[in-house]
Coordinates of N, CA and C and ligand atoms in Angstrom, one line a residue:
M1 N 18.3 -15.0 -15.5 CA 18.0 -15.8 -14.2 C 17.4 -17.1 -14.6
K2 N 17.8 -18.1 -13.9 CA 17.3 -19.5 -14.2 C 15.7 -19.5 -13.9
L3 N 15.1 -20.5 -14.6 CA 13.6 -20.4 -14.5 C 13.3 -20.9 -13.0
V4 N 14.0 -21.7 -12.5 CA 13.7 -22.2 -11.0 C 13.7 -21.0 -10.1
K5 N 14.7 -20.2 -10.2 CA 15.1 -19.0 -9.3 C 13.8 -18.0 -9.8
L6 N 13.6 -17.8 -11.1 CA 12.6 -16.8 -11.4 C 11.3 -17.1 -10.7
L7 N 10.9 -18.3 -10.8 CA 9.5 -18.7 -10.3 C 9.5 -18.8 -8.7
A8 N 10.6 -19.1 -8.1 CA 10.7 -19.1 -6.7 C 10.6 -17.5 -6.2
N9 N 11.4 -16.7 -6.9 CA 11.3 -15.4 -6.5 C 10.0 -14.6 -6.8
L10 N 9.2 -15.3 -7.6 CA 7.8 -14.7 -7.9 C 6.8 -15.3 -6.9
G11 N 7.3 -16.2 -6.0 CA 6.6 -16.8 -4.9 C 5.8 -18.1 -5.3
Y12 N 6.1 -18.7 -6.4 CA 5.2 -19.9 -6.8 C 5.6 -21.0 -6.0
G13 N 6.6 -20.9 -5.3 CA 7.0 -22.1 -4.4 C 8.4 -22.0 -4.1
S14 N 9.0 -22.9 -3.0 CA 10.3 -22.9 -2.8 C 10.9 -23.5 -4.1
R15 N 12.4 -23.5 -4.1 CA 12.9 -24.1 -5.3 C 12.8 -25.5 -5.5
S16 N 12.7 -26.2 -4.4 CA 12.3 -27.7 -4.6 C 10.9 -27.8 -5.2
Q17 N 10.0 -27.0 -4.7 CA 8.5 -27.1 -5.0 C 8.4 -26.7 -6.6
V18 N 9.2 -25.6 -6.9 CA 9.2 -25.3 -8.3 C 9.8 -26.3 -9.3
E19 N 10.9 -26.9 -8.8 CA 11.4 -27.9 -9.5 C 10.4 -29.1 -9.9
R20 N 9.6 -29.5 -8.7 CA 8.6 -30.5 -8.9 C 7.5 -29.9 -9.9
F21 N 7.2 -28.7 -9.8 CA 6.2 -28.2 -10.8 C 6.7 -28.4 -12.4
L22 N 8.0 -28.0 -12.5 CA 8.6 -28.2 -13.8 C 8.6 -29.6 -14.2
R23 N 8.9 -30.6 -13.3 CA 8.9 -32.0 -13.7 C 7.3 -32.4 -14.1
Q24 N 6.4 -31.8 -13.4 CA 5.1 -32.1 -13.6 C 4.5 -31.6 -14.9
G25 N 5.3 -30.7 -15.5 CA 4.8 -30.1 -16.8 C 4.0 -28.8 -16.6
A26 N 4.0 -28.3 -15.3 CA 3.0 -27.2 -15.0 C 3.6 -25.8 -15.6
V27 N 4.7 -25.8 -16.2 CA 5.2 -24.6 -16.8 C 5.4 -24.9 -18.1
T28 N 4.8 -23.9 -19.0 CA 4.8 -24.1 -20.5 C 5.1 -22.9 -21.2
D29 N 5.4 -22.9 -22.6 CA 5.4 -21.7 -23.2 C 3.9 -21.3 -23.9
L30 N 3.8 -20.4 -24.7 CA 2.6 -20.1 -25.2 C 1.9 -21.1 -26.1
D31 N 2.9 -21.9 -26.7 CA 2.3 -23.0 -27.6 C 2.2 -24.3 -26.9
G32 N 2.3 -24.2 -25.5 CA 1.9 -25.4 -24.9 C 3.2 -26.3 -24.7
K33 N 4.3 -25.9 -25.1 CA 5.6 -26.8 -24.9 C 6.0 -26.6 -23.5
I34 N 6.2 -27.9 -22.9 CA 6.6 -27.9 -21.4 C 8.0 -27.4 -21.4
L35 N 8.2 -26.5 -20.4 CA 9.6 -26.0 -20.1 C 10.3 -26.7 -19.0
G36 N 11.5 -26.8 -19.2 CA 12.3 -27.5 -18.1 C 13.3 -26.4 -17.5
S37 N 14.1 -26.8 -16.5 CA 14.7 -25.8 -15.8 C 15.9 -25.1 -16.4
R38 N 16.2 -25.8 -17.7 CA 17.3 -25.2 -18.5 C 16.8 -24.2 -19.5
D39 N 15.5 -24.2 -19.7 CA 14.8 -23.4 -20.6 C 14.8 -21.9 -20.1
F40 N 14.9 -20.9 -20.9 CA 15.0 -19.5 -20.5 C 14.3 -18.7 -21.6
P41 N 12.9 -18.8 -21.7 CA 12.1 -18.0 -22.7 C 11.9 -16.7 -22.1
P42 N 11.6 -15.8 -23.1 CA 11.1 -14.3 -22.5 C 9.9 -14.5 -21.4
H43 N 10.0 -13.7 -20.4 CA 9.0 -13.6 -19.4 C 7.6 -13.8 -19.9
A44 N 7.3 -12.8 -20.8 CA 5.9 -12.9 -21.3 C 5.4 -14.2 -21.9
S45 N 6.3 -15.1 -22.3 CA 5.9 -16.2 -22.9 C 5.8 -17.6 -22.0
I46 N 5.8 -17.2 -20.8 CA 5.9 -18.3 -19.7 C 4.5 -18.4 -19.0
L47 N 3.9 -19.6 -19.1 CA 2.6 -19.8 -18.5 C 2.9 -20.7 -17.3
F48 N 2.3 -20.4 -16.2 CA 2.2 -21.3 -15.0 C 0.8 -21.9 -14.9
K49 N 0.7 -23.3 -15.0 CA -0.7 -24.0 -15.1 C -1.7 -23.2 -16.0
G50 N -1.1 -22.9 -17.2 CA -1.9 -22.1 -18.2 C -2.0 -20.6 -18.1
E51 N -1.6 -20.0 -16.9 CA -1.8 -18.6 -16.7 C -0.6 -17.9 -16.9
P52 N -0.6 -16.5 -17.4 CA 0.5 -15.8 -17.6 C 1.4 -15.6 -16.2
L53 N 2.7 -15.7 -16.2 CA 3.4 -15.3 -15.0 C 2.9 -14.0 -14.4
D54 N 3.1 -13.8 -13.2 CA 3.0 -12.5 -12.6 C 4.1 -11.6 -13.0
A55 N 3.9 -10.4 -13.1 CA 4.9 -9.4 -13.5 C 6.2 -9.4 -12.7
P56 N 7.2 -9.4 -13.4 CA 8.6 -9.3 -12.6 C 8.6 -8.0 -11.8
G57 N 9.6 -7.8 -10.9 CA 9.8 -6.7 -10.1 C 10.4 -5.6 -11.0
P58 N 10.4 -4.3 -10.8 CA 9.6 -3.8 -9.7 C 8.2 -3.8 -10.0
L59 N 7.5 -4.2 -8.9 CA 6.1 -4.2 -9.0 C 5.5 -3.3 -8.0
T60 N 4.5 -2.6 -8.3 CA 3.7 -1.6 -7.4 C 2.2 -2.0 -7.6
L61 N 1.5 -2.4 -6.5 CA 0.1 -2.6 -6.6 C -0.6 -1.5 -5.9
M62 N -1.9 -1.2 -6.3 CA -2.7 -0.3 -5.6 C -3.8 -1.3 -4.9
F63 N -4.0 -1.0 -3.7 CA -5.0 -1.8 -3.1 C -6.0 -1.0 -2.4
H64 N -7.4 -1.4 -2.4 CA -8.4 -0.8 -1.5 C -8.5 -1.6 -0.2
K65 N -7.8 -1.0 0.8 CA -7.9 -1.7 2.1 C -9.2 -1.7 2.7
P66 N -9.9 -2.9 3.1 CA -10.9 -2.7 3.9 C -10.7 -2.7 5.3
A67 N -11.6 -2.4 6.2 CA -11.4 -2.4 7.8 C -11.2 -3.9 8.0
G68 N -10.4 -3.9 9.3 CA -10.4 -5.4 9.9 C -9.1 -6.0 9.4
Y69 N -8.3 -5.5 8.7 CA -7.1 -6.2 8.3 C -5.8 -5.3 8.7
T70 N -4.8 -6.0 9.2 CA -3.7 -5.3 9.4 C -2.6 -5.4 8.4
C71 N -1.7 -4.5 8.4 CA -0.7 -4.4 7.3 C 0.5 -5.3 7.6
S72 N 0.6 -5.9 8.6 CA 1.9 -6.6 8.9 C 1.5 -8.1 9.3
T73 N 2.4 -9.0 8.9 CA 2.2 -10.5 9.1 C 2.6 -10.6 10.5
D74 N 3.3 -9.6 11.2 CA 3.8 -9.9 12.5 C 2.6 -9.7 13.5
D75 N 1.4 -9.1 13.1 CA 0.3 -8.9 13.9 C -0.7 -10.1 13.9
P76 N -1.4 -10.3 15.0 CA -2.3 -11.4 14.8 C -3.5 -11.1 14.0
G77 N -4.3 -12.0 13.7 CA -5.5 -11.8 13.0 C -5.3 -11.6 11.4
D78 N -6.3 -11.1 10.8 CA -6.4 -11.2 9.3 C -5.4 -10.0 8.8
T79 N -4.5 -10.3 7.8 CA -3.6 -9.3 7.2 C -4.1 -9.1 5.7
I80 N -3.6 -8.0 5.2 CA -3.9 -7.6 4.0 C -3.5 -8.7 2.9
Y81 N -2.2 -9.4 3.3 CA -1.8 -10.5 2.5 C -2.7 -11.6 2.2
D82 N -3.8 -11.7 3.2 CA -4.8 -12.7 3.1 C -5.7 -12.5 1.8
L83 N -5.7 -11.2 1.4 CA -6.6 -10.7 0.3 C -5.9 -10.8 -1.1
L84 N -4.6 -11.0 -1.0 CA -3.8 -11.2 -2.3 C -3.6 -12.8 -2.5
P85 N -3.1 -13.1 -3.9 CA -2.7 -14.4 -4.0 C -1.6 -14.9 -3.1
A86 N -1.6 -16.0 -2.5 CA -0.7 -16.4 -1.4 C 0.8 -16.2 -2.0
R87 N 1.1 -16.3 -3.1 CA 2.4 -16.3 -3.7 C 3.0 -14.8 -3.4
Y88 N 2.1 -13.8 -3.4 CA 2.5 -12.5 -3.2 C 3.2 -12.1 -2.0
A89 N 3.0 -13.0 -0.9 CA 3.6 -12.8 0.4 C 4.9 -13.5 0.3
L90 N 5.2 -14.2 -0.7 CA 6.5 -15.1 -0.8 C 7.3 -14.5 -1.8
R91 N 7.2 -13.3 -2.5 CA 8.1 -13.0 -3.5 C 9.3 -12.4 -2.8
N92 N 10.3 -12.6 -3.6 CA 11.6 -11.9 -3.3 C 12.1 -11.1 -4.5
P93 N 12.3 -9.9 -4.3 CA 12.3 -9.0 -3.0 C 10.7 -9.0 -2.6
I94 N 10.6 -8.7 -1.3 CA 9.3 -8.7 -0.7 C 8.5 -7.5 -1.2
L95 N 7.2 -7.8 -1.2 CA 6.2 -6.7 -1.6 C 5.7 -6.1 -0.1
S96 N 6.1 -5.0 0.1 CA 5.8 -4.3 1.4 C 4.8 -3.2 1.2
P97 N 3.9 -2.8 2.2 CA 3.1 -1.8 2.2 C 3.7 -0.5 2.3
V98 N 3.4 0.4 1.6 CA 4.0 1.8 1.5 C 3.3 2.6 2.6
G99 N 3.8 2.5 3.8 CA 3.4 3.2 4.9 C 2.1 2.4 5.4
R100 N 2.0 2.0 6.7 CA 0.9 1.3 7.1 C -0.3 2.1 7.4
L101 N -1.6 1.3 7.2 CA -2.9 1.9 7.6 C -3.1 1.1 8.9
D102 N -3.7 1.7 9.7 CA -4.3 1.0 11.0 C -5.4 -0.1 10.5
K103 N -5.5 -1.0 11.5 CA -6.5 -2.1 11.2 C -7.8 -1.6 10.8
D104 N -8.4 -0.5 11.4 CA -9.7 -0.1 11.0 C -9.7 1.1 10.0
T105 N -8.4 1.3 9.4 CA -8.4 2.4 8.5 C -8.8 1.7 7.0
T106 N -9.5 2.5 6.1 CA -9.7 1.8 4.9 C -9.0 2.8 3.9
G107 N -9.1 2.2 2.6 CA -8.6 3.2 1.5 C -7.4 2.7 0.8
L108 N -6.8 3.8 0.2 CA -5.7 3.6 -0.7 C -4.3 3.1 -0.1
L109 N -3.9 1.9 -0.3 CA -2.7 1.4 0.2 C -2.0 0.9 -1.0
L110 N -0.7 1.4 -1.1 CA 0.3 0.8 -2.2 C 1.2 -0.2 -1.6
M111 N 1.4 -1.1 -2.3 CA 2.4 -2.2 -2.0 C 3.4 -2.3 -3.1
T112 N 4.7 -2.4 -2.7 CA 5.9 -2.3 -3.7 C 7.0 -3.2 -3.3
D113 N 7.7 -3.7 -4.2 CA 9.0 -4.3 -4.1 C 10.2 -3.3 -4.5
D114 N 9.7 -2.1 -4.7 CA 10.8 -1.1 -5.3 C 11.3 -0.2 -4.1
G115 N 12.4 -0.6 -3.6 CA 13.0 0.0 -2.5 C 13.0 1.6 -2.6
Q116 N 13.5 2.1 -3.8 CA 13.6 3.6 -3.9 C 12.2 4.2 -3.7
L117 N 11.3 3.7 -4.3 CA 10.0 4.2 -4.3 C 9.4 4.2 -2.8
L118 N 9.6 3.0 -2.3 CA 9.2 3.0 -0.9 C 9.8 4.0 0.0
H119 N 11.1 4.1 -0.1 CA 11.8 5.2 0.7 C 11.4 6.6 0.4
R120 N 11.2 6.8 -0.8 CA 10.7 8.2 -1.4 C 9.2 8.6 -0.6
L121 N 8.6 7.5 -0.7 CA 7.2 7.9 -0.1 C 7.0 7.9 1.3
I122 N 8.0 7.1 2.0 CA 7.7 7.0 3.5 C 8.7 7.8 4.3
R123 N 9.8 8.3 3.7 CA 10.9 8.9 4.5 C 10.2 10.1 5.2
P124 N 10.8 10.4 6.3 CA 10.2 11.6 7.2 C 10.0 12.9 6.4
K125 N 11.0 13.2 5.4 CA 10.8 14.5 4.7 C 10.1 14.3 3.4
S126 N 9.3 13.2 3.2 CA 8.7 13.0 2.0 C 7.8 14.2 1.5
E127 N 7.9 14.6 0.4 CA 6.9 15.7 -0.1 C 5.7 15.2 -0.7
V128 N 5.4 13.9 -0.5 CA 4.4 13.4 -1.2 C 3.3 13.3 -0.2
A129 N 2.1 14.1 -0.3 CA 1.1 14.4 0.6 C 0.3 13.0 0.7
K130 N -0.4 12.8 1.9 CA -1.3 11.7 2.1 C -2.6 12.4 2.5
V131 N -3.8 12.0 1.8 CA -5.0 12.6 1.9 C -6.1 11.6 2.6
Y132 N -6.7 12.0 3.8 CA -7.6 11.2 4.5 C -9.1 11.9 4.5
Q133 N -10.0 11.0 4.4 CA -11.4 11.5 4.7 C -11.7 11.0 6.1
V134 N -12.2 11.8 6.9 CA -12.3 11.7 8.3 C -13.8 11.7 8.8
T135 N -14.3 10.8 9.6 CA -15.7 11.0 10.1 C -15.6 11.1 11.7
L136 N -16.0 12.0 12.2 CA -15.8 12.3 13.5 C -17.0 12.0 14.5
D137 N -16.8 11.8 15.7 CA -17.9 11.4 16.7 C -18.6 12.7 17.0
R138 N -17.8 13.8 17.2 CA -18.6 15.1 17.6 C -18.4 16.0 16.5
P139 N -19.2 17.1 16.6 CA -19.0 18.1 15.4 C -17.7 18.9 15.6
I140 N -17.3 19.3 14.4 CA -15.9 20.2 14.3 C -16.4 21.5 14.9
E141 N -15.4 22.0 15.8 CA -15.8 23.4 16.5 C -15.2 24.5 15.8
G142 N -14.2 24.4 15.0 CA -13.5 25.5 14.3 C -12.0 25.8 14.7
H143 N -11.7 25.3 16.1 CA -10.3 25.6 16.4 C -9.4 24.3 15.8
E144 N -9.9 23.5 15.1 CA -9.0 22.3 14.7 C -8.3 22.8 13.5
A145 N -8.8 23.5 12.5 CA -7.9 23.8 11.4 C -6.8 24.5 11.8
P146 N -6.9 25.7 12.5 CA -5.7 26.4 12.8 C -4.6 25.8 13.6
L147 N -5.2 24.8 14.6 CA -4.3 24.0 15.4 C -3.4 23.0 14.4
F148 N -4.1 22.5 13.6 CA -3.4 21.4 12.8 C -2.3 22.2 11.8
A149 N -2.7 23.5 11.4 CA -1.9 24.2 10.4 C -0.7 24.9 11.1
S150 N -0.9 24.9 12.5 CA 0.3 25.7 13.2 C 1.7 25.3 13.1
G151 N 1.7 24.0 12.8 CA 3.1 23.3 13.1 C 3.7 23.4 14.4
E152 N 2.7 23.6 15.4 CA 3.1 23.6 16.8 C 2.4 22.6 17.6
L153 N 1.7 21.7 17.1 CA 0.8 20.6 17.8 C 1.9 19.6 18.1
V154 N 1.9 19.3 19.5 CA 2.8 18.1 19.8 C 2.0 17.1 20.4
L155 N 2.0 15.8 19.8 CA 1.1 14.9 20.2 C 1.7 14.2 21.6
R156 N 0.6 13.7 22.3 CA 0.9 13.1 23.6 C 2.0 12.1 23.4
G157 N 3.1 12.1 24.4 CA 4.3 11.2 24.2 C 5.3 11.5 23.3
E158 N 5.1 12.6 22.5 CA 6.1 13.0 21.7 C 6.8 14.3 22.0
E159 N 7.8 14.8 21.4 CA 8.5 16.0 21.7 C 8.5 16.9 20.5
R160 N 8.5 16.3 19.3 CA 8.7 17.1 18.1 C 7.4 17.4 17.6
P161 N 7.1 18.7 17.4 CA 5.8 19.3 16.7 C 5.5 18.6 15.5
L162 N 4.2 18.4 15.2 CA 3.8 17.9 13.8 C 4.0 19.0 12.8
L163 N 4.4 18.4 11.6 CA 4.4 19.5 10.5 C 3.0 20.0 10.1
P164 N 2.8 21.2 9.7 CA 1.5 21.7 9.5 C 0.8 20.8 8.4
A165 N -0.5 20.6 8.9 CA -1.4 19.7 8.2 C -2.6 20.7 7.8
A166 N -3.2 20.4 6.5 CA -4.4 21.2 6.1 C -5.8 20.4 6.4
L167 N -6.7 21.1 6.9 CA -8.0 20.5 7.3 C -9.0 21.2 6.4
E168 N -9.8 20.4 5.9 CA -10.9 21.1 5.0 C -12.2 20.4 5.6
V169 N -13.0 21.4 6.1 CA -14.2 20.8 6.8 C -15.4 20.6 5.6
L170 N -15.9 19.4 5.4 CA -16.9 19.0 4.6 C -18.2 18.9 5.1
G171 N -18.3 18.9 6.4 CA -19.7 18.8 7.0 C -19.4 18.9 8.5
D172 N -20.6 18.8 9.3 CA -20.5 18.8 10.6 C -19.4 17.8 11.2
K173 N -19.6 16.6 10.8 CA -18.6 15.7 11.4 C -17.6 15.1 10.4
E174 N -17.6 15.7 9.1 CA -16.8 15.1 8.2 C -15.7 16.1 7.6
A175 N -14.5 15.6 7.4 CA -13.3 16.5 7.0 C -12.4 15.7 6.2
R176 N -11.6 16.5 5.5 CA -10.6 15.9 4.8 C -9.2 16.5 5.3
I177 N -8.3 15.6 5.5 CA -7.0 16.2 6.1 C -5.9 15.6 5.2
T178 N -4.9 16.6 5.0 CA -3.7 16.3 4.3 C -2.4 16.4 5.1
L179 N -1.7 15.4 5.1 CA -0.5 15.2 6.0 C 0.6 15.0 4.9
S180 N 1.8 15.7 5.4 CA 3.0 15.3 4.8 C 4.0 14.6 5.6
E181 N 3.5 13.8 6.6 CA 4.3 13.0 7.5 C 3.4 11.9 7.8
G182 N 4.0 10.8 8.3 CA 3.1 9.7 8.8 C 3.5 9.1 10.1
R183 N 3.0 9.6 11.2 CA 3.4 9.1 12.5 C 2.4 8.2 13.0
Y184 N 2.6 7.3 13.9 CA 1.8 6.2 14.3 C 0.5 6.9 14.7
H185 N -0.7 6.3 14.2 CA -2.0 6.6 14.3 C -2.2 8.2 14.4
Q186 N -1.4 8.8 13.5 CA -1.4 10.3 13.4 C -2.7 10.9 13.4
V187 N -3.7 10.7 12.5 CA -4.9 11.4 12.4 C -5.8 11.1 13.5
R188 N -5.9 10.0 14.1 CA -6.6 9.8 15.4 C -6.1 10.4 16.4
R189 N -4.8 10.5 16.5 CA -4.2 11.2 17.7 C -4.3 12.7 17.6
M190 N -4.4 13.3 16.3 CA -4.5 14.7 16.2 C -5.9 15.2 16.5
F191 N -6.9 14.3 16.2 CA -8.3 14.6 16.6 C -8.5 14.6 18.1
A192 N -7.8 13.5 18.7 CA -7.8 13.3 20.1 C -7.4 14.5 20.8
A193 N -6.1 15.1 20.2 CA -5.6 16.2 20.9 C -6.5 17.5 20.8
A194 N -7.4 17.3 19.7 CA -8.3 18.5 19.5 C -9.6 18.2 20.3
G195 N -9.7 17.3 21.0 CA -10.8 16.9 21.8 C -12.0 16.1 21.1
N196 N -11.6 15.5 20.1 CA -12.7 14.8 19.2 C -12.2 13.3 19.3
H197 N -13.1 12.4 18.4 CA -12.7 11.1 18.2 C -13.0 10.6 16.8
V198 N -12.1 10.0 16.2 CA -12.2 9.6 14.8 C -13.1 8.3 14.7
V199 N -14.2 8.3 14.1 CA -15.0 6.9 14.1 C -14.7 6.3 12.6
A200 N -14.3 6.9 11.7 CA -14.1 6.4 10.4 C -12.9 7.1 9.7
L201 N -12.0 6.2 9.1 CA -10.8 6.9 8.5 C -10.5 6.2 7.1
K202 N -10.5 7.0 6.1 CA -10.2 6.4 4.7 C -9.1 7.3 4.2
R203 N -8.1 6.6 3.5 CA -7.0 7.2 2.8 C -7.6 7.4 1.5
I204 N -7.6 8.6 0.9 CA -8.2 8.7 -0.5 C -7.2 9.1 -1.6
A205 N -6.0 9.5 -1.1 CA -5.0 9.9 -2.1 C -3.5 9.8 -1.5
I206 N -2.6 9.4 -2.4 CA -1.2 9.6 -2.0 C -0.7 10.5 -3.1
G207 N -0.3 11.7 -2.7 CA 0.2 12.7 -3.6 C -0.9 12.9 -4.7
E208 N -0.7 12.9 -6.0 CA -1.6 13.1 -7.0 C -2.4 11.8 -7.4
L209 N -2.1 10.7 -6.8 CA -2.7 9.4 -7.1 C -4.0 9.4 -6.3
R210 N -5.2 9.3 -6.8 CA -6.4 9.2 -6.0 C -6.9 7.7 -6.1
L211 N -7.4 7.3 -5.0 CA -8.2 5.9 -4.9 C -9.3 5.9 -6.0
P212 N -9.1 5.2 -7.0 CA -10.2 5.2 -8.1 C -11.6 4.6 -7.7
D213 N -12.6 5.3 -8.0 CA -13.9 4.9 -7.8 C -14.2 3.4 -8.1
D214 N -13.7 2.9 -9.2 CA -14.0 1.6 -9.5 C -13.2 0.4 -8.9
L215 N -12.5 0.9 -7.9 CA -11.7 0.0 -7.2 C -12.4 -0.3 -5.9
A216 N -13.1 -1.4 -5.7 CA -13.9 -1.7 -4.6 C -13.1 -2.2 -3.4
E217 N -13.5 -2.0 -2.1 CA -12.9 -2.5 -1.1 C -12.3 -3.9 -1.2
G218 N -11.2 -4.2 -0.9 CA -10.6 -5.4 -1.0 C -10.0 -5.9 -2.3
E219 N -10.3 -4.9 -3.5 CA -9.8 -5.2 -4.8 C -8.4 -4.5 -4.9
W220 N -7.6 -4.9 -5.8 CA -6.3 -4.4 -6.1 C -5.9 -4.7 -7.5
R221 N -5.1 -3.8 -8.0 CA -4.4 -4.1 -9.3 C -3.1 -3.5 -9.4
T222 N -2.3 -3.8 -10.4 CA -1.1 -3.3 -10.6 C -1.1 -1.7 -11.1
L223 N -0.1 -1.0 -10.6 CA -0.1 0.4 -11.1 C 0.3 0.6 -12.4
E224 N -0.3 1.6 -13.1 CA 0.0 1.7 -14.5 C 1.1 2.8 -14.6
A225 N 1.9 2.8 -15.7 CA 3.0 3.8 -15.7 C 2.6 5.2 -15.5
E226 N 1.6 5.6 -16.0 CA 1.0 7.0 -15.6 C 0.7 7.3 -14.3
E227 N 0.2 6.2 -13.6 CA -0.1 6.4 -12.1 C 1.2 6.5 -11.2
L228 N 2.2 5.6 -11.9 CA 3.5 5.7 -11.1 C 4.1 7.0 -11.2
A229 N 3.9 7.7 -12.3 CA 4.5 9.0 -12.5 C 3.9 10.1 -11.7
L230 N 2.6 9.9 -11.5 CA 1.8 10.8 -10.5 C 2.5 10.8 -9.1
L231 N 3.0 9.7 -8.7 CA 3.6 9.5 -7.4 C 5.0 10.4 -7.3
S232 N 5.5 10.7 -8.5 CA 6.8 11.5 -8.4 C 6.6 13.0 -8.4
R233 N 5.3 13.3 -8.5 CA 5.1 14.7 -8.6 C 4.7 15.2 -7.2
K234 N 5.1 16.4 -6.7 CA 4.7 16.9 -5.4 C 3.3 17.2 -5.4
S235 N 2.7 16.9 -4.5 CA 1.3 17.0 -4.5 C 0.8 18.5 -4.3
S236 N 0.0 19.0 -5.2 CA -0.5 20.4 -5.0 C -1.3 20.5 -3.9
A237 N -1.7 19.3 -3.2 CA -2.5 19.5 -2.0 C -1.8 19.6 -0.8
A238 N -0.5 19.4 -1.0 CA 0.5 19.4 0.3 C 0.4 20.6 1.0
P239 N 0.1 20.7 2.3 CA 0.1 22.0 3.1 C 1.4 22.7 3.1
Ligands
URA301 N1 -3.5 8.1 10.6 C1 -4.3 7.2 11.5 O1 -4.5 7.5 12.8 N2 -4.3 6.0 11.1 C2 -4.0 5.6 9.8 O2 -4.2 4.4 9.5 C3 -3.4 6.4 9.1 C4 -3.2 7.8 9.5

């Protein structure tokens, strides 16, 4: 791939902006030699304004989503892309969230440009479980776990029952719930159906991949190969 196209696909600018950067000498090799549009060195030896280039695709990021940010640029207000370098919203192929989290939900969000991975993790029959930590408005009464596990709960406005979900009660108003599907506002609507109200929701794992303790809210990093491999394993937590 030509250098101009490579940089444009990585979101460093439009083709004409990238051409301008090249003319200005912003793109060099590791020895500081200015690269031109006809040069084609190995990816790892290209610097943009002195910094190594972002990784080429397929790229998958792990992100600790804070509350108050939506996952789509179609929504008004702050979006998760505001917390990433601006060029990440301009990459081609696009970096998409792997299953959206609500504006007020926090926790583990993956972003990827790998279409196959995206499909495998979000398709309706995905065997990759998603685990959420839930804080409730009122105490858990005891009927919730069998209701969620029944495979018979039909959410308001829907016809198809939910797949069984596992509820682990952690305290009076605290629980962990494991889902193997991802319907709109699913956890909040499940607890509403059970007569309660979710006051805080955090996704803590996708399959065997857990949100690391050292990844603070708003922080992100690229996924390592071993972490990607964890996403290929069917979660032992799946109900
Ligand atoms: N369920 C919800 O209700 N909201 C989320 O963000 C994710 C799962």
